[in-house]
Coordinates of C-alpha atoms in Angstrom, one line a residue:
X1 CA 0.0 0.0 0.0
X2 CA 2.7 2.1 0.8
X3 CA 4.5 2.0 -2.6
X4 CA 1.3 2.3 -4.3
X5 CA 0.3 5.2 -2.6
X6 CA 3.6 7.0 -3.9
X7 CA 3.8 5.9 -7.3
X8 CA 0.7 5.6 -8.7
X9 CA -1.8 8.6 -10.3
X10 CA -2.5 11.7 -10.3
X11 CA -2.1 14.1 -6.4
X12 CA -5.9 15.6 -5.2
X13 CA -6.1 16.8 -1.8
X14 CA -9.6 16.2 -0.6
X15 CA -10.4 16.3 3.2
X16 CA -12.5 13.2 4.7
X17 CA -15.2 14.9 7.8
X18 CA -17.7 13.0 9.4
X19 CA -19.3 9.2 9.5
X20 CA -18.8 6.6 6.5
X21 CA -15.8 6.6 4.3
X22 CA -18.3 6.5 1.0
X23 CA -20.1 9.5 2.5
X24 CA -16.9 11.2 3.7
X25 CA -15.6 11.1 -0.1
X26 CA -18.5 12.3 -1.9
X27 CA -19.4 15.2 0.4
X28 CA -15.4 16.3 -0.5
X29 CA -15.3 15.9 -3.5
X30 CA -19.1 17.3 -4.1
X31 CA -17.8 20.3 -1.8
X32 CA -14.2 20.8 -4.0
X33 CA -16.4 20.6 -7.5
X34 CA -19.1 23.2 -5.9
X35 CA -16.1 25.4 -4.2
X36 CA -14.6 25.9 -7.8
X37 CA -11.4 24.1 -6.5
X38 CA -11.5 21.9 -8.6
X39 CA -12.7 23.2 -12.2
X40 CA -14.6 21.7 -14.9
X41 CA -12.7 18.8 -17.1
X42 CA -10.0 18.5 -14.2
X43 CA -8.8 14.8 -14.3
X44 CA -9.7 12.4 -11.2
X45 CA -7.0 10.1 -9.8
X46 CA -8.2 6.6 -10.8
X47 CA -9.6 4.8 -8.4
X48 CA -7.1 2.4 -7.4
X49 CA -4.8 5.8 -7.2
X50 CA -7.4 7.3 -4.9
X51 CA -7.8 4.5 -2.8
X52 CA -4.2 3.9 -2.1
X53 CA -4.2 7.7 -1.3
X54 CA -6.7 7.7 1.4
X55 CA -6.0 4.4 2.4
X56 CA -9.7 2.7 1.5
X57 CA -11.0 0.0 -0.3
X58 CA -10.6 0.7 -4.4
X59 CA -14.3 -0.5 -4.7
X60 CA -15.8 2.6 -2.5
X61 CA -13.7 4.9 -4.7
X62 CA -14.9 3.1 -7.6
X63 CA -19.0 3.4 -5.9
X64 CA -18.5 7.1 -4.9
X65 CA -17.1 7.9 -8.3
X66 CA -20.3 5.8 -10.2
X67 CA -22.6 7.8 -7.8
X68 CA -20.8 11.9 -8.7
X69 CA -21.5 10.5 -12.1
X70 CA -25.0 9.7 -11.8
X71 CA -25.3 12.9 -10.3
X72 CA -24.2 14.8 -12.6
X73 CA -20.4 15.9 -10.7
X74 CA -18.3 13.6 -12.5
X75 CA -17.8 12.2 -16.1
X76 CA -16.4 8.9 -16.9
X77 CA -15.5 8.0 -20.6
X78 CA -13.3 5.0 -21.4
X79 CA -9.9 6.2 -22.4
X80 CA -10.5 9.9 -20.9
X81 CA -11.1 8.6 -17.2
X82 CA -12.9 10.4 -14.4
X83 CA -13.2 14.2 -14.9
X84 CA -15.1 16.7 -13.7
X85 CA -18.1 17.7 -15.6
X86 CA -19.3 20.9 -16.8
X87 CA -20.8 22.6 -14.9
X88 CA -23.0 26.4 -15.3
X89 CA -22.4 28.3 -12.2
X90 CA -19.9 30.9 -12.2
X91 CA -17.0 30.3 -10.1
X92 CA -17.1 32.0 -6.8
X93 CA -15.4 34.5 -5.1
X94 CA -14.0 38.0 -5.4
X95 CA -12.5 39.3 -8.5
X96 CA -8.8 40.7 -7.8
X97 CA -7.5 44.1 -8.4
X98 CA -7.3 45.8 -12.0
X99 CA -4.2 44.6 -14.0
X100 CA -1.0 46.2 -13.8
X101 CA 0.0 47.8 -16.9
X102 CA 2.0 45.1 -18.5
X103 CA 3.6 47.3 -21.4
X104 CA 7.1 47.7 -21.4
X105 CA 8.9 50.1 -20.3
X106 CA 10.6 51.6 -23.0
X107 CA 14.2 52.6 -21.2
X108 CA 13.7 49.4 -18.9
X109 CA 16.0 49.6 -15.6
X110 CA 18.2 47.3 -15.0
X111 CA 17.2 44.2 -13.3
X112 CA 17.3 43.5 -9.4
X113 CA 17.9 40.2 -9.7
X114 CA 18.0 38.6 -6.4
X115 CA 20.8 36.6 -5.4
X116 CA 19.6 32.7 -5.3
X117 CA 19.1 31.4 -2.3
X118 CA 23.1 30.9 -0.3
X119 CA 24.1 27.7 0.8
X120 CA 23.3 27.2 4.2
X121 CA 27.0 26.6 5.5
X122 CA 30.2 27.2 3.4
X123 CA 32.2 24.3 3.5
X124 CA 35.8 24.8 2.7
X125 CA 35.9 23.2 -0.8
X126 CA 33.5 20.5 -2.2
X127 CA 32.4 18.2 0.5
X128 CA 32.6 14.4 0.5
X129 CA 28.9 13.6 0.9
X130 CA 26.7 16.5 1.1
X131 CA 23.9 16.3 3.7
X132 CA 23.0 19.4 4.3
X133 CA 19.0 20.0 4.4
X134 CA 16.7 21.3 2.1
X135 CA 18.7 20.3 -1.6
X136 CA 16.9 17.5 -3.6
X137 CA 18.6 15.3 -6.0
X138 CA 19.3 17.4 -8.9
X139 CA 20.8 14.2 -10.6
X140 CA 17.3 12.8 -11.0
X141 CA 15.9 15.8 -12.8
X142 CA 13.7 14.2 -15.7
X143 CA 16.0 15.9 -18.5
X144 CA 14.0 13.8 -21.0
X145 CA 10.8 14.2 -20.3
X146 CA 11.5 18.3 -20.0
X147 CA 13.1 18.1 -23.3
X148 CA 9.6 17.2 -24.7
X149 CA 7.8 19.3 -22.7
X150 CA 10.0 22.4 -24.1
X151 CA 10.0 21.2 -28.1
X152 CA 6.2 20.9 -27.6
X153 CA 5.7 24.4 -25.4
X154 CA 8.1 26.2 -27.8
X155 CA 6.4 24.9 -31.4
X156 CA 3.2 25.9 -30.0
X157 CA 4.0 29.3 -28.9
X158 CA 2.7 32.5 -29.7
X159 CA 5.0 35.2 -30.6
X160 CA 4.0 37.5 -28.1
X161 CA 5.5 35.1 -25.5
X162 CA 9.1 36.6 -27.1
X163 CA 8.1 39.9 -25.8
X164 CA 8.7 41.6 -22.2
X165 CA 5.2 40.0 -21.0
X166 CA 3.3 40.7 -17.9
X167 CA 4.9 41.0 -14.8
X168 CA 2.8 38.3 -13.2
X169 CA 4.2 35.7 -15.2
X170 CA 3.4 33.7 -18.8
X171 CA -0.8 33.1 -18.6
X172 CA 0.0 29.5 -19.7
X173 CA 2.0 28.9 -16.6
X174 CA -0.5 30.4 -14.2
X175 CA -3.6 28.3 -15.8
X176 CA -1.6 25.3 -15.1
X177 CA -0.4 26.2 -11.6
X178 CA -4.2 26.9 -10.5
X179 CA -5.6 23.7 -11.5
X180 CA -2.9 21.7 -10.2
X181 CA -2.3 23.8 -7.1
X182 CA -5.8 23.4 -6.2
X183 CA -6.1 19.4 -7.3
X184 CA -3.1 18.6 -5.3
X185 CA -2.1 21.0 -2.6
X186 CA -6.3 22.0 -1.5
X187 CA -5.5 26.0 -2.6
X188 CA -8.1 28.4 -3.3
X189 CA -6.9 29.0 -6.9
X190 CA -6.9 31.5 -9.6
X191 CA -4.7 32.3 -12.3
X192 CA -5.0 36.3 -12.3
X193 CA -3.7 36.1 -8.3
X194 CA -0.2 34.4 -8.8
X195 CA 2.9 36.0 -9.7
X196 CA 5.3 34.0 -11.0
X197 CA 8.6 34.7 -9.2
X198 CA 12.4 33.2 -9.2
X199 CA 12.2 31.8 -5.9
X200 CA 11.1 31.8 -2.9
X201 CA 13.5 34.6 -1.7
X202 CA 12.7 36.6 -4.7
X203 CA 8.8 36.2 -3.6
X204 CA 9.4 36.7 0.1
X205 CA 11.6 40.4 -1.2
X206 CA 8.7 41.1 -3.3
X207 CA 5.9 40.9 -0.7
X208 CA 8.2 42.3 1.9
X209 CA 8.3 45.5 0.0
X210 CA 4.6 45.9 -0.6
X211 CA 4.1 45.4 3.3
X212 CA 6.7 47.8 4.4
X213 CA 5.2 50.3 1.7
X214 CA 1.6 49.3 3.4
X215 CA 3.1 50.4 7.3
X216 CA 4.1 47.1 8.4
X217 CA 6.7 47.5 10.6
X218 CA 7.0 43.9 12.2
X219 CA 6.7 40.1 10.5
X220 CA 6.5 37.0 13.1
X221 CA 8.4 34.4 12.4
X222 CA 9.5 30.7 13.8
X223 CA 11.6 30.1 16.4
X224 CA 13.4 28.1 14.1
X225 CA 14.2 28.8 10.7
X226 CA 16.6 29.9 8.2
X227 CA 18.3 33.1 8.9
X228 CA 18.7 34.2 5.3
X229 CA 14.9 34.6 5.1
X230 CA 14.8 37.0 8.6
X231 CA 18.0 38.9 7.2
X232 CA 15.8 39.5 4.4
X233 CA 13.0 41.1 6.0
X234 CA 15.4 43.2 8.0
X235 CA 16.9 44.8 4.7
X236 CA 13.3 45.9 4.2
X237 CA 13.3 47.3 7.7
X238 CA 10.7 45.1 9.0
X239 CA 11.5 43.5 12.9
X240 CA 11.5 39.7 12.7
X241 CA 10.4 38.7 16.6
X242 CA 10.3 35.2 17.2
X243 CA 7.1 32.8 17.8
X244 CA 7.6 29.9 20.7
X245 CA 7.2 26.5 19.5
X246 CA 6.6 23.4 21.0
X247 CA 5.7 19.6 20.0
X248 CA 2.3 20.7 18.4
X249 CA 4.4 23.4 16.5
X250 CA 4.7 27.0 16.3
X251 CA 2.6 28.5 18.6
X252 CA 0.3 30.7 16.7
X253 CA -1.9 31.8 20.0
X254 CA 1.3 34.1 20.8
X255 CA 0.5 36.5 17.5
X256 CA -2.1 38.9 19.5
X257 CA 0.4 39.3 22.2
X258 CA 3.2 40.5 19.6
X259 CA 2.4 44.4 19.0
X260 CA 2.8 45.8 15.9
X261 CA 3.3 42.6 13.9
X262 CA 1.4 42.8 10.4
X263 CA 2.0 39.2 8.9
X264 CA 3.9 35.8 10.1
X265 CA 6.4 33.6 8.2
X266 CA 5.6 30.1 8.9
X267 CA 5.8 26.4 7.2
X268 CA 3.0 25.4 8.6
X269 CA 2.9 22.2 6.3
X270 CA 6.1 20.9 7.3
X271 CA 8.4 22.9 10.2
X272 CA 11.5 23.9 8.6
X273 CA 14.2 22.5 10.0
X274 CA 12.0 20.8 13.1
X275 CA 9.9 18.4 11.0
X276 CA 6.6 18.4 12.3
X277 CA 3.1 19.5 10.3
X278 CA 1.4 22.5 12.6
X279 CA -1.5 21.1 14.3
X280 CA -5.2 21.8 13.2
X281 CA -5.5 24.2 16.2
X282 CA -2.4 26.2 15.8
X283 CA -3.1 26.5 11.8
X284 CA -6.8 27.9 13.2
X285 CA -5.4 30.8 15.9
X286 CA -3.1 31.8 12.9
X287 CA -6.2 32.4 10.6
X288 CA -8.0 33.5 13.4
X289 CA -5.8 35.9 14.7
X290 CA -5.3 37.3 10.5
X291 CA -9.1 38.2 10.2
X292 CA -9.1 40.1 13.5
X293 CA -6.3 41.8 13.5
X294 CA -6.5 42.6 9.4
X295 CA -2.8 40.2 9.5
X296 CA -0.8 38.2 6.6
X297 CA 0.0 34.8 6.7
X298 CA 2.9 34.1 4.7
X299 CA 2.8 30.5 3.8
X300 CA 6.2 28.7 2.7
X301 CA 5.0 25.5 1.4
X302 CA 8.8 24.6 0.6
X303 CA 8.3 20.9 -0.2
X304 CA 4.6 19.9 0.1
X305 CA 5.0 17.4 -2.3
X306 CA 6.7 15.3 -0.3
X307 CA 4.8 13.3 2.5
X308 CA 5.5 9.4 3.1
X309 CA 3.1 8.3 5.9
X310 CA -0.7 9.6 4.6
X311 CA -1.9 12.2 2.4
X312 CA -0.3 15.2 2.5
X313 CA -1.3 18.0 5.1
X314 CA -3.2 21.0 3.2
X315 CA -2.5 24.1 2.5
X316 CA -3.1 26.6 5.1
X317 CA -4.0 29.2 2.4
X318 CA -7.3 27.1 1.8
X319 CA -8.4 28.1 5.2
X320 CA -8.8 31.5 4.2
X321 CA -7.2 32.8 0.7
X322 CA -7.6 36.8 1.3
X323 CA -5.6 36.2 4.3
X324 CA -2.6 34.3 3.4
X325 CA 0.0 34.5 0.8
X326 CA 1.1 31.0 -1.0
X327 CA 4.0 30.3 -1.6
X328 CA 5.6 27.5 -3.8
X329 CA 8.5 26.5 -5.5
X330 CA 9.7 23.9 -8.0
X331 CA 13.5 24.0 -6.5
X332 CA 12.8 21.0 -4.1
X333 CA 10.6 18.7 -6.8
X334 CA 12.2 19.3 -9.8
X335 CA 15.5 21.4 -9.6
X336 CA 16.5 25.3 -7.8
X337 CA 18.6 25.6 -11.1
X338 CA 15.4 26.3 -13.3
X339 CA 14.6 29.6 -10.9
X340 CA 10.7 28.8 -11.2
X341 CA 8.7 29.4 -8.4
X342 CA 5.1 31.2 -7.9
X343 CA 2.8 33.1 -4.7
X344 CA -0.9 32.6 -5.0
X345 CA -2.0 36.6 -3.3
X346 CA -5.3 37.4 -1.6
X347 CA -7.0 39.8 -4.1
X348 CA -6.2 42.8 -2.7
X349 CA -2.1 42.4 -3.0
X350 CA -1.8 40.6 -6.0
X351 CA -1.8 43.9 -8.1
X352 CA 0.7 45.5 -5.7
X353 CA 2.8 42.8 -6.0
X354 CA 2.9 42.7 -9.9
X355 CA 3.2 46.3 -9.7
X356 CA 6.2 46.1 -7.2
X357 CA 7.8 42.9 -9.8
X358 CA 6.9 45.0 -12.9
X359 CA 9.4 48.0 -10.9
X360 CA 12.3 45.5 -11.0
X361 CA 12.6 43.1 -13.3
X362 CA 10.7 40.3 -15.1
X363 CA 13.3 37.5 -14.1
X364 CA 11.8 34.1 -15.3
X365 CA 12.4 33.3 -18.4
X366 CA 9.0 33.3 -20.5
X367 CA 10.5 29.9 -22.4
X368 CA 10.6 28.2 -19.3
X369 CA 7.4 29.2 -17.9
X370 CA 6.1 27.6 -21.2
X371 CA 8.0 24.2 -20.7
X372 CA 7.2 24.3 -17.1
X373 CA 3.0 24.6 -18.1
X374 CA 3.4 21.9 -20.7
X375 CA 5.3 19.8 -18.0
X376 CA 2.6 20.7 -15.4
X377 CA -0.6 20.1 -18.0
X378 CA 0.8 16.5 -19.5
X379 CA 0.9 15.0 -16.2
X380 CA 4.9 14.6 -16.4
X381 CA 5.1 16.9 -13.4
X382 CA 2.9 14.7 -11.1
X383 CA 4.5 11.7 -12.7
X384 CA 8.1 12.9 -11.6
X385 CA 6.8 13.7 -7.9
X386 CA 5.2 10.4 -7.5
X387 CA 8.7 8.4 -8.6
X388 CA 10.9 10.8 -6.3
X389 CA 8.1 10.6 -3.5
X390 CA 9.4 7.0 -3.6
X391 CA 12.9 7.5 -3.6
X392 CA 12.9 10.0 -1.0
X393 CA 10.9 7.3 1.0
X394 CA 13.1 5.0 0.5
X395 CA 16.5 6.7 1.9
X396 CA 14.4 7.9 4.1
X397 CA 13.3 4.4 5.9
X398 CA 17.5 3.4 4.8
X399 CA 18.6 6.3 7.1
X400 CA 16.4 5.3 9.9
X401 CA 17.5 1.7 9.9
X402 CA 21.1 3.1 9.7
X403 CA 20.5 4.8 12.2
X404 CA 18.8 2.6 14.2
X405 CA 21.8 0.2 14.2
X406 CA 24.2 2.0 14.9
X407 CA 23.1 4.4 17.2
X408 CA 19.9 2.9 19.0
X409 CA 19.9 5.5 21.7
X410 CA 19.9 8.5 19.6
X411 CA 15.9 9.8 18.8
X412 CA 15.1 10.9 14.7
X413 CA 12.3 13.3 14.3
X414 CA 11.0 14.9 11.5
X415 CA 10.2 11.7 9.1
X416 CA 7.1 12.1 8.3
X417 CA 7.5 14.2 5.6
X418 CA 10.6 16.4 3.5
X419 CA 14.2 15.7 2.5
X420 CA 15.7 15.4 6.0
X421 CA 15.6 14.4 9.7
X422 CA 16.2 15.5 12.5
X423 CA 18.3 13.6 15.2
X424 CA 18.3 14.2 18.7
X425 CA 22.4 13.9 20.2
X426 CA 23.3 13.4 23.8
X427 CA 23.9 16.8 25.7
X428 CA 27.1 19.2 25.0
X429 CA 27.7 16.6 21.9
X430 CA 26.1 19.2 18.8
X431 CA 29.8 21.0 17.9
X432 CA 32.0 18.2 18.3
X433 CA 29.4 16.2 15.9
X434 CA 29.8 18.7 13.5
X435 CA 33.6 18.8 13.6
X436 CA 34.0 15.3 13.6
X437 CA 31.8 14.9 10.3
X438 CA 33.9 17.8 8.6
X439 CA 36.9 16.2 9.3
X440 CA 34.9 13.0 7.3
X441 CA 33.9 15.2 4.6
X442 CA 30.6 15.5 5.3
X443 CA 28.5 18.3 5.1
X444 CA 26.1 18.5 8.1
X445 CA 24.8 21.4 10.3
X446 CA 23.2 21.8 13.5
X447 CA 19.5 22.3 14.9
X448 CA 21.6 25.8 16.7
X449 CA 22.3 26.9 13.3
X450 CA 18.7 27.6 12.8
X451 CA 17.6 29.5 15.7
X452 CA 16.5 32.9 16.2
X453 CA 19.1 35.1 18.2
X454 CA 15.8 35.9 20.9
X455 CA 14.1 31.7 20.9
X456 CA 15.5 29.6 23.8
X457 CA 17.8 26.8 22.4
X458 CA 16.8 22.7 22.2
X459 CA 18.4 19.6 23.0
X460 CA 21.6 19.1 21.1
X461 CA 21.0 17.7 17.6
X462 CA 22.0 17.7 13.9
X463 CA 19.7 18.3 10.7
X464 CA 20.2 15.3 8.2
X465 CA 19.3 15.8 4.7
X466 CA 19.0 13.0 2.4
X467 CA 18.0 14.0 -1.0
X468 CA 21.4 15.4 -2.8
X469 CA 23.7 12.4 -2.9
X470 CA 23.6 10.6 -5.8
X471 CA 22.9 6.9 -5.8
X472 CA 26.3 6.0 -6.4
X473 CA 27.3 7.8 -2.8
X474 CA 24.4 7.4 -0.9
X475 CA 25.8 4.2 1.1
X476 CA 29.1 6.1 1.6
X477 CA 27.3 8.9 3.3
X478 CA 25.0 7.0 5.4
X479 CA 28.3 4.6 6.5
X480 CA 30.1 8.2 7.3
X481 CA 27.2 9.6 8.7
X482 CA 27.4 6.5 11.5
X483 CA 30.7 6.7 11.9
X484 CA 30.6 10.8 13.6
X485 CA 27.4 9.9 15.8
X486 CA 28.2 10.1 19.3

């Protein structure tokens, strides 16, 4: 069941409430088809897929889908598969701001390209074995099947897509990102509220700008996180005080008792570096506290993708879209090298920040917008995600075992979901861990690397990524990685 559910179909996030598994499904996927989430002609997982998703019998996916279709919700044509069907209501919900003016400026400045995103800790030369968190395998990136993803994108594209464009990003791109942002990740979509970005650093700058231009002085942030993202807010003169966190996660209740704080940075999907998925509680005091206190939630759903156990956790952002900002970013499933990445904005930023992108630069290249919507609209892109889902699983469950054996005593955290672990070291032991595995050559950082200057510190422990050696090295790494553990 396990490798089924990470191979096979098609992602749709659908959330199961109430009595009856048959009943639970169809009042989901009734309520995504009426909610506009998930649009007319979208493609249904099969329902073996399905099943092995939600972790039911295939013949109650198979009933509920005969029933939708009955009803009208669903078609089913042999060949097409399940889809949604047509349906005449007008898709709810507010209409965003007026366009920015997309026409070129005709003595453009030039461009303020942010820097990509620096590597967490320089490393005198090139490591041994690099397991530093938050890097994927580049060395699996699907160079085939984006080959004939761009020949198709590029034959079929109109000429204006050689021009400057609009800021927001290639219309292509953004249809595609909607449909699959809602299918898979449970986001309130639409294609005329995403900007289309470099990165998530090159979002975060953008929307930091148009909130220090709106007043905000202050944005929340974890306890725990990466520094280059509160260094960024700080070059946009916004004060970065720190939420507590505990075992259910951060702890959202603290916003109303931070003054002067307009937004929060959080991964509430999965804790970067911690691990853990914020729990339903927390993720509600966040929204709760947004819509009272007229606050941004600035949601960094860095590798979503990438849950092992059960269906992935939600985005927060379908909670309530005009208060949180999207974020995501094809640098953990596919490659950081193509600089693709994309913010789904409550309707009354997005125009700010096109405007604020339009000021600056344009940055992703339109051709690989193009590729990147074919990629997304063939199905390669969900293909690709199931088969590394797996792979990641798989060194995941290898580095446990490893672990396991050779240092029984020592507690991992943080597996559920991701491209690392965390491990839990023996008091005093964190720095003499990490100087032992440079002297290997391996690359490895601490859980201290990663706190704020004002949160209290943890138990000792190291942040283990697993995605970026290749095959060929992964044994060496995990045999290395033993050897430093205290």
């Amino acid at each position: 069941m396990a490798n089924e559910w990470a191979t096979f179909g098609a992602d749709l996030h659908l959330d199961l409430t109430g009595r009856g598994r048959r009943k639970a499904l169809m009042d989901a996927l009734r309520e995504a088809v009426r909610s506009g989430r998930l649009t007319a002609g979208t493609r249904l997982p099969s329902s073996r897929s399905l099943a092995a998703d939600l972790g039911m019998a295939r013949n109650t996916v198979a009933d509920a889908y005969a029933e939708l279709t009955a009803e009208g919700w669903l078609t089913a044509r042999q060949g097409s598969g399940t889809r949604v069907a047509p349906r005449s209501e007008p898709r709810p919900g507010p209409r965003p701001d007026p366009r920015p003016d997309p026409r070129p400026d005709p003595h453009p400045r030039a461009a303020g390209h942010p820097r990509p995103r620096p590597p967490l800790r320089p490393t005198p030369g090139t490591p041994l074995y690099d397991l530093q968190a938050g890097r994927p395998d580049v060395a699996s990136f699907p160079r085939a099947d984006w080959l004939k993803a761009a020949r198709k994108a590029l034959t079929a594209a109109p000429n204006d897509a050689f021009g400057y464009g609009d800021p927001r990003g290639r219309i292509e791109l953004r249809t595609a990102l909607a449909e699959y942002l809602a299918r898979a990740r449970g986001v309130h979509a639409d294609p005329d509220r995403i900007v289309v970005c470099s990165g998530f650093v090159h979002g975060l700058q953008l929307v930091g700008r148009v909130l220090r231009d709106r007043g905000v002085r202050a944005v929340g942030v974890e306890s725990f996180g990466l520094r280059a993202h509160r260094d960024l807010l700080a070059r946009q003169d916004l004060r970065t005080p720190a939420l507590g966190l505990d075992e259910k996660g951060t702890r959202t209740q603290e916003l109303g008792e931070m003054g002067g704080v307009g937004a929060v940075l959080m991964t509430p999907a999965h804790q970067f570096p911690l691990g853990g998925a914020l729990a339903p509680a927390r993720r509600a005091a966040a929204v709760d506290w947004a819509r009272a206190e007229g606050g941004l939630i600035l949601e960094d759903d860095y590798d979503g993708e990438f849950r092992y156990d059960r269906q992935a956790v939600g985005a927060l952002q379908g909670l309530d879209p005009e208060r949180v900002v999207y974020f995501g970013t094809a640098s953990k499933s596919l490659a950081p090298g193509l600089r693709l990445a994309w913010m789904m904005l409550p309707g009354d930023l997005a125009g700010e920040v096109a405007a604020a992108k339009g000021e600056i630069d344009w940055v992703s290249a339109a051709t690989d917008q193009l590729t990147f919507a074919e990629f997304l609209a063939s199905g390669a892109y969900d293909r690709h995600v199931r088969a590394m889902r797996l792979r990641y699983r798989r060194r995941r469950d290898q580095l446990v075992a490893a672990v396991a054996a050779h240092a029984p005593a020592l507690r991992v955290s943080g597996i559920a979901a991701g491209l690392h672990v965390v491990l839990e070291l023996p008091p005093g032991t964190e720095e003499s861990t990490l100087r032992a595995a440079a002297g290997q050559g391996l690359a490895l950082l601490g859980v201290d690397r990663f706190r704020h200057p004002d949160a209290a510190p943890l138990p000792d422990g190291i942040v283990v990524g697993y995605g970026t050696p290749p095959d060929s090295a992964w044994s060496g790494a995990l045999e290395t990685l033993c050897r430093v553990l205290p």
